[in-house]
PDB file of C-alpha atoms in Angstrom:
ATOM      1  CA  MET A   1       0.000   0.000   0.000  1.00  0.00           C
ATOM      2  CA  ARG A   2       1.503   3.310  -1.071  1.00  0.00           C
ATOM      3  CA  LYS A   3       1.400   6.293   1.245  1.00  0.00           C
ATOM      4  CA  ARG A   4       1.027  10.051   0.897  1.00  0.00           C
ATOM      5  CA  ARG A   5       1.817  12.989   3.143  1.00  0.00           C
ATOM      6  CA  LEU A   6      -1.231  14.428   4.921  1.00  0.00           C
ATOM      7  CA  GLY A   7      -1.105  18.186   4.485  1.00  0.00           C
ATOM      8  CA  SER A   8       1.837  19.916   6.126  1.00  0.00           C
ATOM      9  CA  SER A   9       2.108  17.240   8.822  1.00  0.00           C
ATOM     10  CA  ALA A  10       4.623  14.439   9.160  1.00  0.00           C
ATOM     11  CA  PHE A  11       1.858  11.858   8.717  1.00  0.00           C
ATOM     12  CA  GLU A  12       2.381   9.358   5.906  1.00  0.00           C
ATOM     13  CA  ILE A  13      -1.035   7.784   5.463  1.00  0.00           C
ATOM     14  CA  SER A  14      -2.155   4.933   3.221  1.00  0.00           C
ATOM     15  CA  GLU A  15      -3.748   5.904  -0.101  1.00  0.00           C
ATOM     16  CA  LEU A  16      -6.701   3.736   0.838  1.00  0.00           C
ATOM     17  CA  SER A  17      -8.063   4.184   4.352  1.00  0.00           C
ATOM     18  CA  LEU A  18     -10.875   2.654   6.368  1.00  0.00           C
ATOM     19  CA  GLY A  19     -14.000   4.640   7.086  1.00  0.00           C
ATOM     20  CA  CYS A  20     -15.239   3.007  10.260  1.00  0.00           C
ATOM     21  CA  MET A  21     -18.848   4.245  10.279  1.00  0.00           C
ATOM     22  CA  SER A  22     -20.099   1.042   8.616  1.00  0.00           C
ATOM     23  CA  LEU A  23     -18.365  -1.332  11.013  1.00  0.00           C
ATOM     24  CA  PRO A  24     -20.504  -3.674  13.133  1.00  0.00           C
ATOM     25  CA  THR A  25     -21.104  -2.564  16.714  1.00  0.00           C
ATOM     26  CA  SER A  26     -19.627  -5.843  17.961  1.00  0.00           C
ATOM     27  CA  VAL A  27     -15.871  -5.931  18.496  1.00  0.00           C
ATOM     28  CA  ASP A  28     -15.742  -9.597  17.474  1.00  0.00           C
ATOM     29  CA  GLU A  29     -17.457  -8.808  14.159  1.00  0.00           C
ATOM     30  CA  ALA A  30     -15.493  -5.622  13.482  1.00  0.00           C
ATOM     31  CA  ARG A  31     -12.072  -7.052  14.302  1.00  0.00           C
ATOM     32  CA  PRO A  32     -11.664  -9.138  11.096  1.00  0.00           C
ATOM     33  CA  VAL A  33     -12.337  -6.034   8.996  1.00  0.00           C
ATOM     34  CA  ILE A  34      -9.809  -3.897  10.854  1.00  0.00           C
ATOM     35  CA  GLU A  35      -7.186  -6.635  10.915  1.00  0.00           C
ATOM     36  CA  ALA A  36      -7.608  -7.215   7.168  1.00  0.00           C
ATOM     37  CA  ALA A  37      -7.039  -3.497   6.659  1.00  0.00           C
ATOM     38  CA  LEU A  38      -3.864  -3.627   8.722  1.00  0.00           C
ATOM     39  CA  GLU A  39      -2.616  -6.734   6.887  1.00  0.00           C
ATOM     40  CA  HIS A  40      -2.928  -4.901   3.568  1.00  0.00           C
ATOM     41  CA  GLY A  41      -1.070  -1.807   4.714  1.00  0.00           C
ATOM     42  CA  ILE A  42      -3.952   0.501   5.650  1.00  0.00           C
ATOM     43  CA  ASN A  43      -2.816   2.726   8.509  1.00  0.00           C
ATOM     44  CA  TYR A  44      -5.469   5.476   8.583  1.00  0.00           C
ATOM     45  CA  PHE A  45      -8.794   4.888  10.342  1.00  0.00           C
ATOM     46  CA  ASP A  46     -11.585   7.456  10.370  1.00  0.00           C
ATOM     47  CA  THR A  47     -14.419   7.530  12.902  1.00  0.00           C
ATOM     48  CA  ALA A  48     -16.555  10.121  14.736  1.00  0.00           C
ATOM     49  CA  ASP A  49     -18.142  10.583  18.137  1.00  0.00           C
ATOM     50  CA  LEU A  50     -21.528  10.690  16.357  1.00  0.00           C
ATOM     51  CA  TYR A  51     -21.351   7.188  14.895  1.00  0.00           C
ATOM     52  CA  ASP A  52     -23.458   4.692  16.839  1.00  0.00           C
ATOM     53  CA  LYS A  53     -23.596   7.226  19.702  1.00  0.00           C
ATOM     54  CA  GLY A  54     -19.929   6.666  20.510  1.00  0.00           C
ATOM     55  CA  VAL A  55     -19.949   2.877  20.202  1.00  0.00           C
ATOM     56  CA  ASN A  56     -18.034   3.095  16.919  1.00  0.00           C
ATOM     57  CA  GLU A  57     -15.149   4.844  18.663  1.00  0.00           C
ATOM     58  CA  GLU A  58     -15.184   2.174  21.381  1.00  0.00           C
ATOM     59  CA  VAL A  59     -15.004  -0.630  18.807  1.00  0.00           C
ATOM     60  CA  VAL A  60     -12.226   1.077  16.836  1.00  0.00           C
ATOM     61  CA  GLY A  61     -10.274   1.798  19.989  1.00  0.00           C
ATOM     62  CA  GLU A  62     -10.478  -1.777  21.229  1.00  0.00           C
ATOM     63  CA  CYS A  63      -9.466  -3.276  17.875  1.00  0.00           C
ATOM     64  CA  LEU A  64      -6.586  -0.871  17.295  1.00  0.00           C
ATOM     65  CA  LYS A  65      -5.250  -0.907  20.857  1.00  0.00           C
ATOM     66  CA  PRO A  66      -2.476  -3.455  20.094  1.00  0.00           C
ATOM     67  CA  TYR A  67      -1.396  -1.433  17.043  1.00  0.00           C
ATOM     68  CA  ARG A  68      -1.732   2.097  18.402  1.00  0.00           C
ATOM     69  CA  ASP A  69       1.783   3.231  17.557  1.00  0.00           C
ATOM     70  CA  GLN A  70       1.475   1.908  13.983  1.00  0.00           C
ATOM     71  CA  VAL A  71      -1.719   3.696  12.930  1.00  0.00           C
ATOM     72  CA  TYR A  72      -3.315   7.104  12.569  1.00  0.00           C
ATOM     73  CA  ILE A  73      -6.710   7.549  14.192  1.00  0.00           C
ATOM     74  CA  ALA A  74      -8.948  10.368  12.990  1.00  0.00           C
ATOM     75  CA  THR A  75     -12.183  11.279  14.724  1.00  0.00           C
ATOM     76  CA  LYS A  76     -14.642  14.164  14.659  1.00  0.00           C
ATOM     77  CA  VAL A  77     -16.514  16.525  16.955  1.00  0.00           C
ATOM     78  CA  GLY A  78     -19.333  19.053  16.644  1.00  0.00           C
ATOM     79  CA  ASN A  79     -22.547  17.041  16.707  1.00  0.00           C
ATOM     80  CA  ARG A  80     -24.435  16.246  19.913  1.00  0.00           C
ATOM     81  CA  TRP A  81     -27.192  13.720  20.441  1.00  0.00           C
ATOM     82  CA  ASN A  82     -30.322  15.155  22.023  1.00  0.00           C
ATOM     83  CA  GLU A  83     -31.637  13.905  25.355  1.00  0.00           C
ATOM     84  CA  LYS A  84     -34.035  11.427  23.735  1.00  0.00           C
ATOM     85  CA  GLY A  85     -31.264  10.025  21.558  1.00  0.00           C
ATOM     86  CA  ASP A  86     -33.408  10.166  18.427  1.00  0.00           C
ATOM     87  CA  GLY A  87     -31.541  13.019  16.739  1.00  0.00           C
ATOM     88  CA  TRP A  88     -28.597  15.359  17.024  1.00  0.00           C
ATOM     89  CA  TYR A  89     -27.812  19.047  16.806  1.00  0.00           C
ATOM     90  CA  TRP A  90     -24.799  21.186  15.987  1.00  0.00           C
ATOM     91  CA  ASP A  91     -22.575  22.491  18.779  1.00  0.00           C
ATOM     92  CA  ALA A  92     -19.167  23.900  17.857  1.00  0.00           C
ATOM     93  CA  SER A  93     -18.646  25.677  21.151  1.00  0.00           C
ATOM     94  CA  LYS A  94     -15.312  25.660  22.933  1.00  0.00           C
ATOM     95  CA  GLU A  95     -16.942  23.892  25.874  1.00  0.00           C
ATOM     96  CA  HIS A  96     -18.294  21.060  23.764  1.00  0.00           C
ATOM     97  CA  ILE A  97     -15.013  20.525  21.896  1.00  0.00           C
ATOM     98  CA  GLU A  98     -13.078  20.353  25.172  1.00  0.00           C
ATOM     99  CA  GLU A  99     -15.594  17.902  26.606  1.00  0.00           C
ATOM    100  CA  GLY A 100     -15.763  15.942  23.343  1.00  0.00           C
ATOM    101  CA  ILE A 101     -12.038  15.256  23.221  1.00  0.00           C
ATOM    102  CA  LYS A 102     -12.131  13.747  26.712  1.00  0.00           C
ATOM    103  CA  ASP A 103     -14.979  11.438  25.765  1.00  0.00           C
ATOM    104  CA  SER A 104     -13.332  10.393  22.489  1.00  0.00           C
ATOM    105  CA  LEU A 105     -10.009   9.667  24.166  1.00  0.00           C
ATOM    106  CA  ARG A 106     -11.752   7.491  26.737  1.00  0.00           C
ATOM    107  CA  ARG A 107     -13.759   5.570  24.142  1.00  0.00           C
ATOM    108  CA  LEU A 108     -10.776   5.152  21.803  1.00  0.00           C
ATOM    109  CA  LYS A 109      -8.598   3.968  24.698  1.00  0.00           C
ATOM    110  CA  THR A 110      -5.752   6.271  23.767  1.00  0.00           C
ATOM    111  CA  ASP A 111      -3.890   9.265  25.185  1.00  0.00           C
ATOM    112  CA  TYR A 112      -4.006  11.265  21.962  1.00  0.00           C
ATOM    113  CA  ILE A 113      -5.882  11.651  18.689  1.00  0.00           C
ATOM    114  CA  ASP A 114      -3.784  11.888  15.535  1.00  0.00           C
ATOM    115  CA  LEU A 115      -6.294  14.007  13.609  1.00  0.00           C
ATOM    116  CA  TYR A 116      -9.226  15.808  15.257  1.00  0.00           C
ATOM    117  CA  GLN A 117     -11.767  17.096  12.755  1.00  0.00           C
ATOM    118  CA  LEU A 118     -14.635  19.511  13.044  1.00  0.00           C
ATOM    119  CA  HIS A 119     -17.587  17.484  11.794  1.00  0.00           C
ATOM    120  CA  GLY A 120     -19.130  20.150   9.557  1.00  0.00           C
ATOM    121  CA  GLY A 121     -19.557  23.836  10.261  1.00  0.00           C
ATOM    122  CA  THR A 122     -21.666  26.924   9.569  1.00  0.00           C
ATOM    123  CA  ILE A 123     -20.825  30.510   8.666  1.00  0.00           C
ATOM    124  CA  ASP A 124     -22.130  31.542  12.104  1.00  0.00           C
ATOM    125  CA  ASP A 125     -19.759  29.362  14.115  1.00  0.00           C
ATOM    126  CA  PRO A 126     -17.298  31.047  16.535  1.00  0.00           C
ATOM    127  CA  TRP A 127     -14.294  30.329  14.329  1.00  0.00           C
ATOM    128  CA  ASP A 128     -11.679  32.139  16.387  1.00  0.00           C
ATOM    129  CA  ASP A 129     -12.737  30.184  19.479  1.00  0.00           C
ATOM    130  CA  ILE A 130     -12.813  26.890  17.553  1.00  0.00           C
ATOM    131  CA  ILE A 131      -9.322  27.359  16.146  1.00  0.00           C
ATOM    132  CA  GLU A 132      -7.978  28.565  19.484  1.00  0.00           C
ATOM    133  CA  THR A 133      -9.417  25.454  21.141  1.00  0.00           C
ATOM    134  CA  PHE A 134      -7.869  23.117  18.579  1.00  0.00           C
ATOM    135  CA  GLU A 135      -4.508  24.825  19.007  1.00  0.00           C
ATOM    136  CA  LYS A 136      -4.810  24.486  22.783  1.00  0.00           C
ATOM    137  CA  LEU A 137      -5.566  20.757  22.506  1.00  0.00           C
ATOM    138  CA  LYS A 138      -2.557  20.400  20.233  1.00  0.00           C
ATOM    139  CA  GLN A 139      -0.284  22.202  22.692  1.00  0.00           C
ATOM    140  CA  GLU A 140      -1.564  19.942  25.479  1.00  0.00           C
ATOM    141  CA  GLY A 141      -0.670  16.868  23.425  1.00  0.00           C
ATOM    142  CA  LEU A 142      -4.264  15.595  23.305  1.00  0.00           C
ATOM    143  CA  ILE A 143      -4.306  15.889  19.514  1.00  0.00           C
ATOM    144  CA  ARG A 144      -1.433  15.897  17.046  1.00  0.00           C
ATOM    145  CA  GLU A 145      -3.154  17.741  14.177  1.00  0.00           C
ATOM    146  CA  TYR A 146      -6.590  19.038  13.281  1.00  0.00           C
ATOM    147  CA  GLY A 147      -8.787  19.542  10.238  1.00  0.00           C
ATOM    148  CA  ILE A 148     -12.386  19.757   9.103  1.00  0.00           C
ATOM    149  CA  SER A 149     -14.981  17.702   7.267  1.00  0.00           C
ATOM    150  CA  SER A 150     -16.909  20.129   5.091  1.00  0.00           C
ATOM    151  CA  ILE A 151     -18.196  20.550   1.534  1.00  0.00           C
ATOM    152  CA  ARG A 152     -19.114  24.203   2.066  1.00  0.00           C
ATOM    153  CA  PRO A 153     -16.613  26.678   0.590  1.00  0.00           C
ATOM    154  CA  ASN A 154     -17.906  29.501   2.771  1.00  0.00           C
ATOM    155  CA  VAL A 155     -16.956  27.339   5.751  1.00  0.00           C
ATOM    156  CA  PHE A 156     -13.737  25.551   4.800  1.00  0.00           C
ATOM    157  CA  GLN A 157     -12.071  28.503   3.067  1.00  0.00           C
ATOM    158  CA  PRO A 158     -12.181  30.835   6.113  1.00  0.00           C
ATOM    159  CA  PHE A 159     -11.179  27.902   8.330  1.00  0.00           C
ATOM    160  CA  PHE A 160      -7.973  27.264   6.391  1.00  0.00           C
ATOM    161  CA  GLU A 161      -7.264  30.968   5.930  1.00  0.00           C
ATOM    162  CA  LYS A 162      -7.208  31.425   9.704  1.00  0.00           C
ATOM    163  CA  SER A 163      -5.889  28.102  10.999  1.00  0.00           C
ATOM    164  CA  ASN A 164      -3.105  25.546  10.802  1.00  0.00           C
ATOM    165  CA  GLY A 165      -5.563  22.815   9.818  1.00  0.00           C
ATOM    166  CA  ILE A 166      -4.069  20.145   7.566  1.00  0.00           C
ATOM    167  CA  SER A 167      -6.982  18.327   5.960  1.00  0.00           C
ATOM    168  CA  ASN A 168     -10.514  18.451   4.660  1.00  0.00           C
ATOM    169  CA  MET A 169     -12.609  15.309   4.420  1.00  0.00           C
ATOM    170  CA  MET A 170     -15.049  15.850   1.580  1.00  0.00           C
ATOM    171  CA  GLN A 171     -17.149  14.055  -0.984  1.00  0.00           C
ATOM    172  CA  TYR A 172     -15.328  13.598  -4.274  1.00  0.00           C
ATOM    173  CA  SER A 173     -15.750  11.153  -7.130  1.00  0.00           C
ATOM    174  CA  ILE A 174     -16.079  10.824 -10.886  1.00  0.00           C
ATOM    175  CA  PHE A 175     -19.686  11.983 -10.517  1.00  0.00           C
ATOM    176  CA  ASP A 176     -19.022  14.678  -7.909  1.00  0.00           C
ATOM    177  CA  ARG A 177     -16.138  16.797  -9.130  1.00  0.00           C
ATOM    178  CA  ARG A 178     -17.085  19.936  -7.198  1.00  0.00           C
ATOM    179  CA  PRO A 179     -13.945  19.942  -5.012  1.00  0.00           C
ATOM    180  CA  GLU A 180     -11.689  20.318  -8.070  1.00  0.00           C
ATOM    181  CA  GLU A 181     -12.457  24.039  -8.143  1.00  0.00           C
ATOM    182  CA  PHE A 182     -10.700  24.340  -4.771  1.00  0.00           C
ATOM    183  CA  PHE A 183      -7.804  21.924  -5.228  1.00  0.00           C
ATOM    184  CA  PRO A 184      -5.423  24.805  -6.096  1.00  0.00           C
ATOM    185  CA  PHE A 185      -6.483  26.563  -2.886  1.00  0.00           C
ATOM    186  CA  PHE A 186      -5.832  23.424  -0.820  1.00  0.00           C
ATOM    187  CA  GLU A 187      -2.439  22.904  -2.405  1.00  0.00           C
ATOM    188  CA  GLU A 188      -1.510  26.529  -1.760  1.00  0.00           C
ATOM    189  CA  LYS A 189      -2.465  26.147   1.903  1.00  0.00           C
ATOM    190  CA  LYS A 190      -0.690  22.759   2.140  1.00  0.00           C
ATOM    191  CA  VAL A 191      -3.982  21.088   2.981  1.00  0.00           C
ATOM    192  CA  SER A 192      -4.818  17.554   1.881  1.00  0.00           C
ATOM    193  CA  VAL A 193      -8.205  16.263   0.825  1.00  0.00           C
ATOM    194  CA  VAL A 194      -9.347  12.949   2.258  1.00  0.00           C
ATOM    195  CA  THR A 195     -12.193  11.767   0.068  1.00  0.00           C
ATOM    196  CA  ARG A 196     -15.462  10.118   1.005  1.00  0.00           C
ATOM    197  CA  GLY A 197     -18.303   9.042  -1.269  1.00  0.00           C
ATOM    198  CA  SER A 198     -15.665   8.010  -3.776  1.00  0.00           C
ATOM    199  CA  ILE A 199     -17.663   5.093  -5.170  1.00  0.00           C
ATOM    200  CA  ALA A 200     -20.899   7.117  -5.262  1.00  0.00           C
ATOM    201  CA  GLN A 201     -23.114   4.777  -3.241  1.00  0.00           C
ATOM    202  CA  GLY A 202     -21.928   1.792  -5.241  1.00  0.00           C
ATOM    203  CA  LEU A 203     -22.473   3.339  -8.672  1.00  0.00           C
ATOM    204  CA  LEU A 204     -18.719   3.353  -9.213  1.00  0.00           C
ATOM    205  CA  THR A 205     -18.177  -0.319  -8.491  1.00  0.00           C
ATOM    206  CA  ASN A 206     -18.429  -3.334 -10.745  1.00  0.00           C
ATOM    207  CA  GLU A 207     -21.975  -3.840  -9.452  1.00  0.00           C
ATOM    208  CA  TRP A 208     -23.052  -0.569 -11.022  1.00  0.00           C
ATOM    209  CA  LYS A 209     -25.703  -2.124 -13.278  1.00  0.00           C
ATOM    210  CA  ARG A 210     -27.622  -3.419 -10.281  1.00  0.00           C
ATOM    211  CA  ARG A 211     -27.192  -0.160  -8.383  1.00  0.00           C
ATOM    212  CA  VAL A 212     -28.263   2.143 -11.191  1.00  0.00           C
ATOM    213  CA  GLU A 213     -31.528   0.261 -11.612  1.00  0.00           C
ATOM    214  CA  LYS A 214     -32.624   1.371  -8.140  1.00  0.00           C
ATOM    215  CA  ILE A 215     -32.292   5.124  -8.730  1.00  0.00           C
ATOM    216  CA  ASN A 216     -33.653   7.805 -11.041  1.00  0.00           C
ATOM    217  CA  SER A 217     -30.701  10.164 -10.774  1.00  0.00           C
ATOM    218  CA  TYR A 218     -27.497  10.970  -8.886  1.00  0.00           C
ATOM    219  CA  LEU A 219     -26.644  14.614  -8.191  1.00  0.00           C
ATOM    220  CA  ASN A 220     -27.154  16.332 -11.567  1.00  0.00           C
ATOM    221  CA  TYR A 221     -26.946  13.148 -13.642  1.00  0.00           C
ATOM    222  CA  SER A 222     -30.036  11.393 -14.965  1.00  0.00           C
ATOM    223  CA  LYS A 223     -30.207   7.597 -14.986  1.00  0.00           C
ATOM    224  CA  GLU A 224     -29.656   7.632 -18.749  1.00  0.00           C
ATOM    225  CA  GLU A 225     -26.533   9.785 -18.378  1.00  0.00           C
ATOM    226  CA  LEU A 226     -25.181   7.537 -15.636  1.00  0.00           C
ATOM    227  CA  VAL A 227     -25.624   4.401 -17.721  1.00  0.00           C
ATOM    228  CA  SER A 228     -23.983   6.006 -20.744  1.00  0.00           C
ATOM    229  CA  ILE A 229     -20.961   7.205 -18.777  1.00  0.00           C
ATOM    230  CA  LEU A 230     -20.505   3.968 -16.845  1.00  0.00           C
ATOM    231  CA  GLU A 231     -20.652   1.914 -20.023  1.00  0.00           C
ATOM    232  CA  LYS A 232     -17.951   4.067 -21.573  1.00  0.00           C
ATOM    233  CA  ILE A 233     -15.728   3.826 -18.482  1.00  0.00           C
ATOM    234  CA  GLU A 234     -16.126   0.067 -18.317  1.00  0.00           C
ATOM    235  CA  LYS A 235     -15.303  -0.287 -22.005  1.00  0.00           C
ATOM    236  CA  GLU A 236     -12.249   1.978 -21.712  1.00  0.00           C
ATOM    237  CA  PHE A 237     -10.746   0.617 -18.486  1.00  0.00           C
ATOM    238  CA  GLY A 238     -12.316  -2.813 -18.014  1.00  0.00           C
ATOM    239  CA  SER A 239     -13.459  -2.015 -14.480  1.00  0.00           C
ATOM    240  CA  VAL A 240     -15.495   0.920 -13.203  1.00  0.00           C
ATOM    241  CA  HIS A 241     -14.304   0.320  -9.637  1.00  0.00           C
ATOM    242  CA  LYS A 242     -10.597   0.538 -10.347  1.00  0.00           C
ATOM    243  CA  ALA A 243     -11.145   3.556 -12.607  1.00  0.00           C
ATOM    244  CA  ALA A 244     -12.984   5.364  -9.801  1.00  0.00           C
ATOM    245  CA  ILE A 245     -10.126   4.828  -7.369  1.00  0.00           C
ATOM    246  CA  ALA A 246      -7.468   5.737  -9.921  1.00  0.00           C
ATOM    247  CA  PHE A 247      -9.369   8.914 -10.806  1.00  0.00           C
ATOM    248  CA  ASN A 248      -9.368  10.202  -7.223  1.00  0.00           C
ATOM    249  CA  LEU A 249      -5.737   9.327  -6.654  1.00  0.00           C
ATOM    250  CA  SER A 250      -4.719  11.108  -9.848  1.00  0.00           C
ATOM    251  CA  GLN A 251      -5.317  14.379  -7.996  1.00  0.00           C
ATOM    252  CA  PRO A 252      -2.220  15.655  -6.125  1.00  0.00           C
ATOM    253  CA  ALA A 253      -4.461  17.362  -3.552  1.00  0.00           C
ATOM    254  CA  VAL A 254      -5.908  13.996  -2.493  1.00  0.00           C
ATOM    255  CA  ALA A 255      -4.026  12.140   0.227  1.00  0.00           C
ATOM    256  CA  SER A 256      -6.310   9.174   0.756  1.00  0.00           C
ATOM    257  CA  ILE A 257      -9.618   7.601  -0.244  1.00  0.00           C
ATOM    258  CA  VAL A 258     -11.790   6.631   2.706  1.00  0.00           C
ATOM    259  CA  VAL A 259     -13.769   3.470   1.968  1.00  0.00           C
ATOM    260  CA  GLY A 260     -16.370   2.010   4.275  1.00  0.00           C
ATOM    261  CA  ALA A 261     -16.781  -1.712   4.855  1.00  0.00           C
ATOM    262  CA  ARG A 262     -19.065  -3.735   7.073  1.00  0.00           C
ATOM    263  CA  THR A 263     -17.411  -7.036   6.235  1.00  0.00           C
ATOM    264  CA  LYS A 264     -13.926  -8.258   5.404  1.00  0.00           C
ATOM    265  CA  GLU A 265     -15.153  -9.248   1.936  1.00  0.00           C
ATOM    266  CA  GLN A 266     -16.336  -5.709   1.183  1.00  0.00           C
ATOM    267  CA  LEU A 267     -12.989  -4.301   2.226  1.00  0.00           C
ATOM    268  CA  LEU A 268     -11.032  -6.799   0.153  1.00  0.00           C
ATOM    269  CA  THR A 269     -13.074  -5.864  -2.914  1.00  0.00           C
ATOM    270  CA  ASN A 270     -11.974  -2.237  -2.471  1.00  0.00           C
ATOM    271  CA  ILE A 271      -8.371  -3.257  -1.877  1.00  0.00           C
ATOM    272  CA  LYS A 272      -8.384  -5.365  -5.059  1.00  0.00           C
ATOM    273  CA  ALA A 273      -9.729  -2.405  -7.053  1.00  0.00           C
ATOM    274  CA  TYR A 274      -7.016  -0.188  -5.525  1.00  0.00           C
ATOM    275  CA  GLU A 275      -4.297  -2.649  -6.525  1.00  0.00           C
ATOM    276  CA  GLU A 276      -5.659  -2.909 -10.069  1.00  0.00           C
ATOM    277  CA  ALA A 277      -5.884   0.888 -10.283  1.00  0.00           C
ATOM    278  CA  GLN A 278      -2.094   1.182 -10.224  1.00  0.00           C
ATOM    279  CA  THR A 279      -1.873   0.282 -13.910  1.00  0.00           C
ATOM    280  CA  ILE A 280      -4.525   2.671 -15.229  1.00  0.00           C
ATOM    281  CA  GLN A 281      -3.553   5.468 -17.608  1.00  0.00           C
ATOM    282  CA  GLY A 282      -5.466   7.954 -19.723  1.00  0.00           C
ATOM    283  CA  LEU A 283      -7.761   9.218 -16.971  1.00  0.00           C
ATOM    284  CA  SER A 284      -8.325  12.503 -18.814  1.00  0.00           C
ATOM    285  CA  PHE A 285     -10.882  10.491 -20.794  1.00  0.00           C
ATOM    286  CA  ILE A 286     -13.133  10.500 -17.724  1.00  0.00           C
ATOM    287  CA  GLN A 287     -13.015  14.278 -17.506  1.00  0.00           C
ATOM    288  CA  THR A 288     -14.203  14.567 -21.089  1.00  0.00           C
ATOM    289  CA  ILE A 289     -17.358  12.519 -20.475  1.00  0.00           C
ATOM    290  CA  THR A 290     -18.358  13.892 -17.050  1.00  0.00           C
ATOM    291  CA  LYS A 291     -19.432  17.272 -15.745  1.00  0.00           C
ATOM    292  CA  GLN A 292     -17.343  19.825 -13.875  1.00  0.00           C
ATOM    293  CA  ASN A 293     -19.893  20.413 -11.116  1.00  0.00           C
ATOM    294  CA  ILE A 294     -19.546  23.532  -8.968  1.00  0.00           C
ATOM    295  CA  TYR A 295     -20.784  24.480  -5.506  1.00  0.00           C
ATOM    296  CA  THR A 296     -23.455  26.876  -6.743  1.00  0.00           C
ATOM    297  CA  ASP A 297     -25.518  26.289  -3.620  1.00  0.00           C
ATOM    298  CA  HIS A 298     -22.761  26.798  -1.045  1.00  0.00           C
ATOM    299  CA  ARG A 299     -21.110  30.090  -1.903  1.00  0.00           C
TER     300      ARG A 299
END
């Protein structure tokens, strides 16, 4: 598994990483997935305090405890479950971040978080306080670096203008090319993109024919457009899945692709596509048959 530098940090993270949100809530069921990831060179694991009301962090922490010094653990803060536990609300206050890090450290069974991410954001958030709090946690050794998970330019641009954040986790794929508009900005700020949604809910896997039958559209693509594009990609590269992974990794601003997996088999399918993607060339073809979407609704 090849590695890339995460932003301006010293972190060398695997090009394919494990998004832990889909993991089972049982340690015994989740362990084979995490150990398969480790066996294949994955060293970056992404979770959040929101997932399974904290249980996801507990599972990840327990499974990674024997390998703590060999991996990078990323988690997120900013969402709070309500008292009934049937929904959550946004809280980016200094108080919540300082309380959230304590809870995440306890659940993850570790003394520090490698990457602490703000799990979203709004233009009305107290950004100076948020950044000051992250810097304080870094100085205290509770986190090593920090970043954000946001697709909103009017949120992530001011954040990186004012802070020493190193990464943005955002949706990016062949069918969602909106982040490309900001890749030069990220590179200028020495910020890496960690991508999610990279296989577009299964549309960009080799099971795409079954997936596309269940939908009428995806973002600004009609079903007919999706079928036409996917047929062309499959004909050109032999595999939609490996082309999707190669496409994301062809971008210098991208450090890693976060893939979710509930089972070991699902993870191994992604790893196989990643390995096959190493030989792909001519990816500019994909740009000629897809749309350069822009964030018209988030300026």
